[in-house]
PDB file of C-alpha atoms in Angstrom:
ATOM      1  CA  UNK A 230     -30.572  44.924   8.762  1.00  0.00           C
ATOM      2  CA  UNK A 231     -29.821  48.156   6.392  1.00  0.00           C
ATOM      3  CA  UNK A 232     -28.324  45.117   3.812  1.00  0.00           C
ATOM      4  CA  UNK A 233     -31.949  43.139   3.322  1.00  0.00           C
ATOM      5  CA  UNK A 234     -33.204  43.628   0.132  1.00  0.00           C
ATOM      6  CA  UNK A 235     -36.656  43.343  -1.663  1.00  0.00           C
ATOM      7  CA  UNK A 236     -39.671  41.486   0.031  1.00  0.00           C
ATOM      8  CA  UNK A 237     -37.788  39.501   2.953  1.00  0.00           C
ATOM      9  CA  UNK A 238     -37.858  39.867   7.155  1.00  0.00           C
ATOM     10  CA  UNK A 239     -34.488  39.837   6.831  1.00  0.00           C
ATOM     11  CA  UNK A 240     -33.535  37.023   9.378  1.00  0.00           C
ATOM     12  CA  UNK A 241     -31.705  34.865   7.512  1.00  0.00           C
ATOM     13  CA  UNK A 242     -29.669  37.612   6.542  1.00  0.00           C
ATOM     14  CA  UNK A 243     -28.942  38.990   9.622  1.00  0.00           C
ATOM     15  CA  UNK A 244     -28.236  35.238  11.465  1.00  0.00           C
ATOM     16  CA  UNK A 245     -25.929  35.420   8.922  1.00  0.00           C
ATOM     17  CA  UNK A 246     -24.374  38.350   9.385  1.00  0.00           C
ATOM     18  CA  UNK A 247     -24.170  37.652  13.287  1.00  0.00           C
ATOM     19  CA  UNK A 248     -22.665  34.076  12.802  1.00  0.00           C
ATOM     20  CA  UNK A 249     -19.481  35.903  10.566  1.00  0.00           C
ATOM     21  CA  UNK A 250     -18.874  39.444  12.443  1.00  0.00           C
ATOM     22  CA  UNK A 251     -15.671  40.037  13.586  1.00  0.00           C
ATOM     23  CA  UNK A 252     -16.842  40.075  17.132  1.00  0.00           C
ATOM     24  CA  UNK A 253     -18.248  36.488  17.304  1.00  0.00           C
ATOM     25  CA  UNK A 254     -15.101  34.578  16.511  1.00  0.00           C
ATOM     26  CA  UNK A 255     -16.773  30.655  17.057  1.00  0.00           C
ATOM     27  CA  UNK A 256     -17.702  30.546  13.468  1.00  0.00           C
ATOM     28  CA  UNK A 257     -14.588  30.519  12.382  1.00  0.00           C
ATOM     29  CA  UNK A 258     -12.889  28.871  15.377  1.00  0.00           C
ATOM     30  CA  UNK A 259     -15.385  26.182  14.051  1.00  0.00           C
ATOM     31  CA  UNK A 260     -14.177  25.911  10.982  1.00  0.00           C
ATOM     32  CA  UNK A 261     -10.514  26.321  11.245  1.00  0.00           C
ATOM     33  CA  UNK A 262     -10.882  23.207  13.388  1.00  0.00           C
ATOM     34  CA  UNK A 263     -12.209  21.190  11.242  1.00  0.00           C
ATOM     35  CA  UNK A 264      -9.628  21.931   8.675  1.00  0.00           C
ATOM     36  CA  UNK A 265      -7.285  21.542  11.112  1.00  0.00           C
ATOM     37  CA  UNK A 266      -8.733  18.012  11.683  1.00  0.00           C
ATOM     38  CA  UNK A 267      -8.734  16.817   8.290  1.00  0.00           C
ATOM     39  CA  UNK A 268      -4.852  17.231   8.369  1.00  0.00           C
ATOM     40  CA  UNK A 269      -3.671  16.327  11.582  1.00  0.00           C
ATOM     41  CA  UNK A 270      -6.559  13.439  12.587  1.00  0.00           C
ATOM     42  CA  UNK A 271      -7.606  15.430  15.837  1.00  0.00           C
ATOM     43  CA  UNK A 272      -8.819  19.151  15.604  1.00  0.00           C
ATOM     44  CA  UNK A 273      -7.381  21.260  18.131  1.00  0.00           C
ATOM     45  CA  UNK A 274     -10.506  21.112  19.608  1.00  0.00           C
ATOM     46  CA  UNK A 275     -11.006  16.883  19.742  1.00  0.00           C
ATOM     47  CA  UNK A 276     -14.932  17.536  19.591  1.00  0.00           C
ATOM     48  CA  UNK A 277     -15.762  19.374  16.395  1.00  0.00           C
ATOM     49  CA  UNK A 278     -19.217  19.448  17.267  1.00  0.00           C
ATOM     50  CA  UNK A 279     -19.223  20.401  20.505  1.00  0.00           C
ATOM     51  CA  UNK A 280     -17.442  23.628  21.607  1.00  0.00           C
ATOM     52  CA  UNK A 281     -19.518  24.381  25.022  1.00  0.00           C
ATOM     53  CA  UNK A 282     -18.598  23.335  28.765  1.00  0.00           C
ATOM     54  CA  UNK A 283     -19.324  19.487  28.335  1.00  0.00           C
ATOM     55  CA  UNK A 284     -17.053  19.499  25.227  1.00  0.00           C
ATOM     56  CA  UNK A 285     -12.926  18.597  25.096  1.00  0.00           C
ATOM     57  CA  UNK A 286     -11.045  22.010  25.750  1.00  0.00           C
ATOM     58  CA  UNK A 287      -8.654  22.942  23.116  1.00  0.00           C
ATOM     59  CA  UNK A 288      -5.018  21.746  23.576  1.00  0.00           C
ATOM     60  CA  UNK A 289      -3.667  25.132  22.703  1.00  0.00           C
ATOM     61  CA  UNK A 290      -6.470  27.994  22.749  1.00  0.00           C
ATOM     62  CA  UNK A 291      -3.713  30.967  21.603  1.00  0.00           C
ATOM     63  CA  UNK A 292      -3.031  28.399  18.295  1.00  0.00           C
ATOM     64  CA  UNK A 293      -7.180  28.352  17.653  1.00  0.00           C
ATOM     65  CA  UNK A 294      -7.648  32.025  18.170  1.00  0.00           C
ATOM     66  CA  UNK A 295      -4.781  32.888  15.794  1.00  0.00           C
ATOM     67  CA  UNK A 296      -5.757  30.947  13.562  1.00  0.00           C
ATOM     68  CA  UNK A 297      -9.222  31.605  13.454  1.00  0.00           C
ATOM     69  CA  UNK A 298      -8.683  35.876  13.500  1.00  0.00           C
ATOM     70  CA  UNK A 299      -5.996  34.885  10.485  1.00  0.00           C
ATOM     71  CA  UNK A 300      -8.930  33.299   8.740  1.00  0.00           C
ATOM     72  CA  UNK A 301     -11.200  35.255   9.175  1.00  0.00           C
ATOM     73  CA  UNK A 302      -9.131  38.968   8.115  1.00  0.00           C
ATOM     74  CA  UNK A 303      -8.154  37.281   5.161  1.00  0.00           C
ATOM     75  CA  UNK A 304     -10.958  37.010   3.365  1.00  0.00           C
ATOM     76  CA  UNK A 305     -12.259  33.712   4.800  1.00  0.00           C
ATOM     77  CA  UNK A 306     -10.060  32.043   2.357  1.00  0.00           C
ATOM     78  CA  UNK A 307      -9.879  27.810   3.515  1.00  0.00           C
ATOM     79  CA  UNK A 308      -7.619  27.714   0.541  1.00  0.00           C
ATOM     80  CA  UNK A 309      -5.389  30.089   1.828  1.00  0.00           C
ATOM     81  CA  UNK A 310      -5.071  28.425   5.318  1.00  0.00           C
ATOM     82  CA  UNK A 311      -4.593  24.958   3.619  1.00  0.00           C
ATOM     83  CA  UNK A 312      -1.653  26.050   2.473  1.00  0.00           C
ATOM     84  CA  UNK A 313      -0.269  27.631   5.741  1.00  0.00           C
ATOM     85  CA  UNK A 314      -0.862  24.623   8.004  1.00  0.00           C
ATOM     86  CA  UNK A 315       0.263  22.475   5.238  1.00  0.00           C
ATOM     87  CA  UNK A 316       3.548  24.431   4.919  1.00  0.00           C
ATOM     88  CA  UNK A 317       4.146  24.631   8.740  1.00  0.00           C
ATOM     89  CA  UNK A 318       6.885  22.507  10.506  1.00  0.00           C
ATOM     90  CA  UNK A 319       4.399  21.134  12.403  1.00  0.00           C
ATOM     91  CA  UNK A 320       2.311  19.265   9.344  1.00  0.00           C
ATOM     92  CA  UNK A 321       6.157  18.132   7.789  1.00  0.00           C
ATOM     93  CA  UNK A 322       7.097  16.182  11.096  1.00  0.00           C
ATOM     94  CA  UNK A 323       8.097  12.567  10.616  1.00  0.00           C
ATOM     95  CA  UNK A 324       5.560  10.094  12.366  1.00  0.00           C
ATOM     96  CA  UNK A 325       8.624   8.216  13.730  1.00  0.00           C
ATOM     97  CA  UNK A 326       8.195   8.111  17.870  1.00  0.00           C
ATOM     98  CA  UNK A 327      11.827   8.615  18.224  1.00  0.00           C
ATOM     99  CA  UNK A 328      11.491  11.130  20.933  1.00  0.00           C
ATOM    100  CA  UNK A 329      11.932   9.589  24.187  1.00  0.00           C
ATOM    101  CA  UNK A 330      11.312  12.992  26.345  1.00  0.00           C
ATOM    102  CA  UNK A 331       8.336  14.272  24.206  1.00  0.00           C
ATOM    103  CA  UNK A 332       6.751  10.695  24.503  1.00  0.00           C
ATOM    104  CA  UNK A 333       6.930  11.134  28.186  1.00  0.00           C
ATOM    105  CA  UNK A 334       5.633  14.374  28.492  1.00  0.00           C
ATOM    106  CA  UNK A 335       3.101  14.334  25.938  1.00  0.00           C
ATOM    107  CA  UNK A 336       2.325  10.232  24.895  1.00  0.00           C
ATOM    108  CA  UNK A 337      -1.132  10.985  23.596  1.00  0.00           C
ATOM    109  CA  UNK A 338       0.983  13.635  21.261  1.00  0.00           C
ATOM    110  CA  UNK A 339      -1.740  16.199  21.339  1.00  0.00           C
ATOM    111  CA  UNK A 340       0.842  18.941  21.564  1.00  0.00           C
ATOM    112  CA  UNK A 341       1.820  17.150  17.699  1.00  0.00           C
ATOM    113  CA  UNK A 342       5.683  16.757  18.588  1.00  0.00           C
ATOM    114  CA  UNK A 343       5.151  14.051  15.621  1.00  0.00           C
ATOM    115  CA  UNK A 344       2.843  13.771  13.103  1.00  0.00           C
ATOM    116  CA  UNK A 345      -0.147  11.366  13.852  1.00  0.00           C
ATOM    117  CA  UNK A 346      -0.233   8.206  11.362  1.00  0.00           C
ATOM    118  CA  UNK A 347      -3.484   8.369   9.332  1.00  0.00           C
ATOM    119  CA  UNK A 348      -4.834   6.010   7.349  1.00  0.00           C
ATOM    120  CA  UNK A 349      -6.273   6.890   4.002  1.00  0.00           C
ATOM    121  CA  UNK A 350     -10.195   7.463   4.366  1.00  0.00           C
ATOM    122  CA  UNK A 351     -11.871   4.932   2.533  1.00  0.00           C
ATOM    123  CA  UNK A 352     -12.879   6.909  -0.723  1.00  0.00           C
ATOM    124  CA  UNK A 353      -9.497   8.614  -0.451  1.00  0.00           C
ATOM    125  CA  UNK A 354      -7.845   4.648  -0.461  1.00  0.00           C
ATOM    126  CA  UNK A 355     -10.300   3.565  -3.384  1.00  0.00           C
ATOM    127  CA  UNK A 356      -9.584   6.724  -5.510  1.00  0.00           C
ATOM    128  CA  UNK A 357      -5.958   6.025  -4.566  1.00  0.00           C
ATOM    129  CA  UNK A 358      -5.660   2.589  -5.807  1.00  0.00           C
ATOM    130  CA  UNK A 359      -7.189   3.309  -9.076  1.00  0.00           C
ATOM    131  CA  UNK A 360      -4.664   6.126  -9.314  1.00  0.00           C
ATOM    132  CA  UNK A 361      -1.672   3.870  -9.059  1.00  0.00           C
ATOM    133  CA  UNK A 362      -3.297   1.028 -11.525  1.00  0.00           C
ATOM    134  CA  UNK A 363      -3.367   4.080 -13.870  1.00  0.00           C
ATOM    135  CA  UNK A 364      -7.200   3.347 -14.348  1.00  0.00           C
ATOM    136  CA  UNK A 365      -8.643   6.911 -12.853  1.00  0.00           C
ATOM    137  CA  UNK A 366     -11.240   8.549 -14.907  1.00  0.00           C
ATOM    138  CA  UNK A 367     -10.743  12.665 -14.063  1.00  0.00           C
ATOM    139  CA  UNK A 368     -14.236  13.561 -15.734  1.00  0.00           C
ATOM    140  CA  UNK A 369     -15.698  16.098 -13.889  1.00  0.00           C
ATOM    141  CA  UNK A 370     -19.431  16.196 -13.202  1.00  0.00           C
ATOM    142  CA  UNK A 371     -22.378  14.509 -14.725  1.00  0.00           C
ATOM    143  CA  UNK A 372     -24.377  11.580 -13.651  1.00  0.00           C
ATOM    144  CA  UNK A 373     -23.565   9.454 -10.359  1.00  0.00           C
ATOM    145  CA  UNK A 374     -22.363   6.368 -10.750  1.00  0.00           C
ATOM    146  CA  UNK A 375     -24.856   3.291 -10.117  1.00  0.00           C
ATOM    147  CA  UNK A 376     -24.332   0.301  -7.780  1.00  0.00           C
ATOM    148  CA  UNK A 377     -25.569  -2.803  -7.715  1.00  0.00           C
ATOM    149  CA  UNK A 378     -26.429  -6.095  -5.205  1.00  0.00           C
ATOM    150  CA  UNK A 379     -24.229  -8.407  -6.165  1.00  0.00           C
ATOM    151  CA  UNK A 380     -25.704 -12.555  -5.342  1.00  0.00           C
ATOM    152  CA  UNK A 381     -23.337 -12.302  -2.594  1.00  0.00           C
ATOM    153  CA  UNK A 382     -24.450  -9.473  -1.021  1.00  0.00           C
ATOM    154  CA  UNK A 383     -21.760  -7.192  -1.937  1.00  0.00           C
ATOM    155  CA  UNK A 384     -22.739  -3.343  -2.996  1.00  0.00           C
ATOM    156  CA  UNK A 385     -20.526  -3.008  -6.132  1.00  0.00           C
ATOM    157  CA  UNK A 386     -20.406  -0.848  -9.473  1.00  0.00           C
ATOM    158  CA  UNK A 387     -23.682  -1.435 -11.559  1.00  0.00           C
ATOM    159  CA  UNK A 388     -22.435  -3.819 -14.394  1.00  0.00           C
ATOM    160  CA  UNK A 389     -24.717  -2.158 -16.852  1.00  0.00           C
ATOM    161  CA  UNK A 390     -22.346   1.005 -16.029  1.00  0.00           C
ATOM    162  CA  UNK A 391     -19.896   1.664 -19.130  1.00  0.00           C
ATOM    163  CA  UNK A 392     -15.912   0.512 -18.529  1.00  0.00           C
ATOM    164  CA  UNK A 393     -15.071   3.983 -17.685  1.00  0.00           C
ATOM    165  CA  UNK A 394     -17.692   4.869 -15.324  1.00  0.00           C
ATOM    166  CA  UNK A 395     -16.467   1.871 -13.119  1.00  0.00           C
ATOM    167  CA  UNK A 396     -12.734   3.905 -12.216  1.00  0.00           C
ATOM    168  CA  UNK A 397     -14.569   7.053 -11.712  1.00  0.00           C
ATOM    169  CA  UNK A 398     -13.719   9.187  -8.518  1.00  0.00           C
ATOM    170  CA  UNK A 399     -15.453   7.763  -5.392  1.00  0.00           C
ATOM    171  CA  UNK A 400     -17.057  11.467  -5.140  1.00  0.00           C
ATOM    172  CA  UNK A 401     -19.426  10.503  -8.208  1.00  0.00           C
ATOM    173  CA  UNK A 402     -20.702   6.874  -6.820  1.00  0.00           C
ATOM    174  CA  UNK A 403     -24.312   6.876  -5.881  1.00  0.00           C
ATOM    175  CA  UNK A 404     -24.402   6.962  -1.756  1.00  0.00           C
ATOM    176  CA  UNK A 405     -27.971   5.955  -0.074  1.00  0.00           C
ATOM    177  CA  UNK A 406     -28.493   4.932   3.137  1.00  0.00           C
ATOM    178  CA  UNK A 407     -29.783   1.822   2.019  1.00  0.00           C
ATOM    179  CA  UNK A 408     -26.947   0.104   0.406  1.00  0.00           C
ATOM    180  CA  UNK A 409     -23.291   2.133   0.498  1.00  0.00           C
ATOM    181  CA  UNK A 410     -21.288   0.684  -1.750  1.00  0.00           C
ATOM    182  CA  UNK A 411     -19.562  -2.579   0.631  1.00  0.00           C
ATOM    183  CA  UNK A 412     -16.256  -1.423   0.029  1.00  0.00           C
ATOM    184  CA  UNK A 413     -16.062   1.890   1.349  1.00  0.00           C
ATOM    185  CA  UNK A 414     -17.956   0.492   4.230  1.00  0.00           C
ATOM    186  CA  UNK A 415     -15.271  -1.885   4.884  1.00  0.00           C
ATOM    187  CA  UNK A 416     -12.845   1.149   5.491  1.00  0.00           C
ATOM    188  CA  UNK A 417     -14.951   3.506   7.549  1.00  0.00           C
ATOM    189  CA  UNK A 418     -17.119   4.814   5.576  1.00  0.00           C
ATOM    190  CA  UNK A 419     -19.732   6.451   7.741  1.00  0.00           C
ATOM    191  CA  UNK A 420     -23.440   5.841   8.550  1.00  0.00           C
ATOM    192  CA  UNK A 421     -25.420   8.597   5.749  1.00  0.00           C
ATOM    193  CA  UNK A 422     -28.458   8.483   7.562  1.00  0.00           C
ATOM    194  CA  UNK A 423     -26.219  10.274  10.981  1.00  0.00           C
ATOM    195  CA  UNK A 424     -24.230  13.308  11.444  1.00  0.00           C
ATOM    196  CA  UNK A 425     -20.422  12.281  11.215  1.00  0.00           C
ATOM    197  CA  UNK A 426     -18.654  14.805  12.614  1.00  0.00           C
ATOM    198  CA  UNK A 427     -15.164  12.691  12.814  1.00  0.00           C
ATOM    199  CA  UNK A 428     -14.567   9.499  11.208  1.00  0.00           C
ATOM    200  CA  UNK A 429     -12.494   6.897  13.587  1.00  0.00           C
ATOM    201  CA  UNK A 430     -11.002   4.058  11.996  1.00  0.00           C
ATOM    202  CA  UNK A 431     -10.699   0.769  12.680  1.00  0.00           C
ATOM    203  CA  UNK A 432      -8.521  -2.595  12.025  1.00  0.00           C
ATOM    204  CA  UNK A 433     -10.460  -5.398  11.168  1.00  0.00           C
ATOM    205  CA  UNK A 434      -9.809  -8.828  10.041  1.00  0.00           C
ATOM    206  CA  UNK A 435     -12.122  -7.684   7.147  1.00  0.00           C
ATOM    207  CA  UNK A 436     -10.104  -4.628   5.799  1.00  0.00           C
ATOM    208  CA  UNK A 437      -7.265  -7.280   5.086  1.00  0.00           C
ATOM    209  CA  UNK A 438      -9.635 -10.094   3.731  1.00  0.00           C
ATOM    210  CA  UNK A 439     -11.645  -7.045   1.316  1.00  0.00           C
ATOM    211  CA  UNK A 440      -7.406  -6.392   0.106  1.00  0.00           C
ATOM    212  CA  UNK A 441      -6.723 -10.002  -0.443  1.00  0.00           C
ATOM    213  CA  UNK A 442     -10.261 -10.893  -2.341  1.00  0.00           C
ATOM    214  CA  UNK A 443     -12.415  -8.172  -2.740  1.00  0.00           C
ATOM    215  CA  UNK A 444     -12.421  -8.144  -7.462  1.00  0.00           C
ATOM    216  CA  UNK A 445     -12.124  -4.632  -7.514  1.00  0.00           C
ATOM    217  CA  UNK A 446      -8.527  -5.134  -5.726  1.00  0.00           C
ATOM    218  CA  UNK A 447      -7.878  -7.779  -8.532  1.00  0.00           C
ATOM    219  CA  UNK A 448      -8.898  -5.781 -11.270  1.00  0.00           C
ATOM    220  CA  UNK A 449      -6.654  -2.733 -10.159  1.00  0.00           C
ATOM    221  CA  UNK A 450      -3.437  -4.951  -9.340  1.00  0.00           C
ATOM    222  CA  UNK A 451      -3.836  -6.664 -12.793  1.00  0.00           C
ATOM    223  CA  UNK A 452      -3.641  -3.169 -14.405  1.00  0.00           C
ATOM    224  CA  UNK A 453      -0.479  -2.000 -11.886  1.00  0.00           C
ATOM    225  CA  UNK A 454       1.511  -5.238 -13.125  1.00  0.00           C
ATOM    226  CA  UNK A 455       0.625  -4.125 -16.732  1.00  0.00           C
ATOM    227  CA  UNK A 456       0.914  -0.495 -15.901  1.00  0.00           C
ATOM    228  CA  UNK A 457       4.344  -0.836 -14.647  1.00  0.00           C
ATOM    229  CA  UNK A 458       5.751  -3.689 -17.538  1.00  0.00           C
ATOM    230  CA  UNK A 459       6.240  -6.210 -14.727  1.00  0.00           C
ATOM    231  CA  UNK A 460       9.280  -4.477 -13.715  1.00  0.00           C
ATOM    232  CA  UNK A 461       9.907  -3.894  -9.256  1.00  0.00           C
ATOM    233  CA  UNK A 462      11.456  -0.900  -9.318  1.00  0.00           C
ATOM    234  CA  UNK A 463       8.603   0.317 -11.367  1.00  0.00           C
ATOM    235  CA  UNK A 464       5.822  -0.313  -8.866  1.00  0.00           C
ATOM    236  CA  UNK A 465       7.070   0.313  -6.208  1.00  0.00           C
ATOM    237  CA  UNK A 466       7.553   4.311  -7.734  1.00  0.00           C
ATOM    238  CA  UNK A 467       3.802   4.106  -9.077  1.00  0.00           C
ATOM    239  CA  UNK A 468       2.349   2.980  -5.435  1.00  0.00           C
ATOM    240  CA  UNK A 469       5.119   4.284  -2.400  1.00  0.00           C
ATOM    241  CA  UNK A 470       6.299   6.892  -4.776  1.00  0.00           C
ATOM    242  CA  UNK A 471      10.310   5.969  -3.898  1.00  0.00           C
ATOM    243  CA  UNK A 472      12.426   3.075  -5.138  1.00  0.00           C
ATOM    244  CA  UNK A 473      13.129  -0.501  -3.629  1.00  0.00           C
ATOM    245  CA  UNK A 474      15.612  -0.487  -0.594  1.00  0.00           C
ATOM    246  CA  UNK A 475      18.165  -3.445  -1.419  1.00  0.00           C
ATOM    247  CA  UNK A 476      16.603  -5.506   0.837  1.00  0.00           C
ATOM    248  CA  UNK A 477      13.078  -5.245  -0.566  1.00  0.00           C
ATOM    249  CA  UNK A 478      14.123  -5.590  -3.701  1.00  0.00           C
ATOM    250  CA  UNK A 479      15.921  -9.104  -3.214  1.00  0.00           C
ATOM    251  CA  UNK A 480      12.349 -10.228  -1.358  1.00  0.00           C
ATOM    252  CA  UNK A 481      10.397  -8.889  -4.294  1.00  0.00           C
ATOM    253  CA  UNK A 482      12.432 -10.927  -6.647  1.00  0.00           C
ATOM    254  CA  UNK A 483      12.053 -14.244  -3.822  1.00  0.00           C
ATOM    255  CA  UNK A 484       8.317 -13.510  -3.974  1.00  0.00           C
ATOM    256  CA  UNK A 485       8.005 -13.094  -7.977  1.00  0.00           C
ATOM    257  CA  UNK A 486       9.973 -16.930  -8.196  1.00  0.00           C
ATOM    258  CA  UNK A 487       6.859 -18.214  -6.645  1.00  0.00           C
ATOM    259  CA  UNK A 488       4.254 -16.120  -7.794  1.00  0.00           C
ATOM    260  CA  UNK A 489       2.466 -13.910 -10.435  1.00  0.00           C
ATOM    261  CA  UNK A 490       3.612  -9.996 -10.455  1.00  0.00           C
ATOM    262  CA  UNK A 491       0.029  -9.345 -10.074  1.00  0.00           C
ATOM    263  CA  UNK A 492      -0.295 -10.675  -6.429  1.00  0.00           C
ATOM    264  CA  UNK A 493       2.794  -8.157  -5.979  1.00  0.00           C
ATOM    265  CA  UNK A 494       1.558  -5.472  -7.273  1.00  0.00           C
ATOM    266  CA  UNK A 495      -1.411  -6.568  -4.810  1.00  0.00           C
ATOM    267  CA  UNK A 496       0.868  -6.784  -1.754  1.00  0.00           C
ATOM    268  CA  UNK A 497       2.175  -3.393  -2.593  1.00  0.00           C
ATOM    269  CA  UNK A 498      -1.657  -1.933  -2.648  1.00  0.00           C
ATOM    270  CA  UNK A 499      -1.936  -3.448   0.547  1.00  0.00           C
ATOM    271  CA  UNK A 500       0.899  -2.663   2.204  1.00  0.00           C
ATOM    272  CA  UNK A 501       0.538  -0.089   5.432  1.00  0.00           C
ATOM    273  CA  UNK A 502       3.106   2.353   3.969  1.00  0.00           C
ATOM    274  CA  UNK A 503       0.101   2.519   0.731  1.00  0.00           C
ATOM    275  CA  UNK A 504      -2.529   2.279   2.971  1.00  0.00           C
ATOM    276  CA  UNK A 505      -1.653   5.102   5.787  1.00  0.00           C
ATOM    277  CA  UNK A 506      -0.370   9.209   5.110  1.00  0.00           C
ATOM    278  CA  UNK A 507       3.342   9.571   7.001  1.00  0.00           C
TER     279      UNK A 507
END
């Protein structure tokens, strides 16, 4: 092409050029799908790797092709189309299945007459519960974090790592195929050593055992009782992020008779309301 420069064939350049010209759309069909996966839990296309004849057909094809031309004459800008599918009416729908005629025409809901109920991906959850115990270390960059085999078998935070390494984001924790650390594992954290093109999650007996036991769980509940001086109302605005209804607060107080505040700040980390985006 007229653009290569210096010593070069100029392939890579032109692939390049090919793969974002105006006229061959799939790049960014590609892409707005997988950004429009990441919010909704199903791209418009439900296989993001696979747009050819053997792959799922898009549920609305005039949605994709907007979207992709809209991406692609404005500069290519994913933060710009964040923010437009984020502010849509169809991203602020209630999960609440309280529809009776849209649940019979459309029960799989891949024409999104509701929002889908996602859970939290796991280093998403992890990030999230250090967040609420007010433990999160923000540092940007530098080295990863190191893990360690634990007698039990259990991938976990080196403990030769310094106190504030161990709540650093989930982003900076060493990942190798041969030993992911056991907790993100537990929530879906995918296979390194394969493409992942779309992570499906599960419900295990595990996930709720990992809540109820796992130390780091411990650790981060201790320092949400602390965090929020013990007191209901408190806690429940660190974690759901909205008072106590009446009712939960006269259980909270029945639970607290019985038991420490730190196994309910626990129950709160653990609820599915924590756990799961509405």
């Amino acid at each position: 092409p007229a653009s290569a420069k210096g010593k070069t064939s100029g392939i890579r350049l032109a692939f390049a050029e090919w793969l974002t010209h105006p006229e061959h759309p799939l790049t960014a069909r590609v892409i707005v799908n997988r950004i429009w996966q990441g919010h909704f839990g199903t791209g418009i296309v439900a296989t993001p790797d696979n747009f050819g004849a053997t792959g799922a057909p898009p549920t609305n094809q005039e949605l994709l092709d907007h979207l992709a031309l809209d991406f692609m004459r404005n500069g290519w800008s994913a933060k710009r189309l964040h923010k437009q599918i984020m502010l849509s009416t169809a991203y602020r729908q209630s999960s609440l299945q309280n529809n009776a005629k849209a649940q019979a025409a459309d029960p799989e809901n891949k024409l999104l007459w509701r929002m889908n109920l996602q859970r939290l991906d796991a280093e998403t959850l992890r990030d999230s519960i250090i967040a609420a115990a007010g433990k999160l270390n923000p540092a940007a960059g530098g080295p990863p974090v190191q893990l360690e085999m634990r007698p039990d078998g259990l991938q976990v935070v080196s403990s030769k790592e310094p106190e504030e390494a161990r709540w650093r984001r989930s982003i900076y924790l060493t990942h190798r195929r041969t030993y992911p650390m056991s907790f993100l594992g537990v929530f879906d954290y995918p296979i390194i050593d394969t493409n992942c093109t779309r992570r499906v999650p599960s419900a295990t007996p595990l996930q709720s055992l990992t809540m109820l036991n796992d130390e780091f769980i411990w650790q981060a509940a201790e320092a949400l009782a602390a965090r929020a001086g013990n007191d209901v109302e408190t806690a429940y605005l660190l974690t759901l992020s909205r008072k106590p209804a009446a009712e939960e607060k006269a259980l909270a107080t029945a639970f607290l008779e019985k038991m420490p505040f730190r196994a309910f700040a626990q129950a709160l980390l653990s609820s599915n309301e924590f756990l799961y985006v509405d």
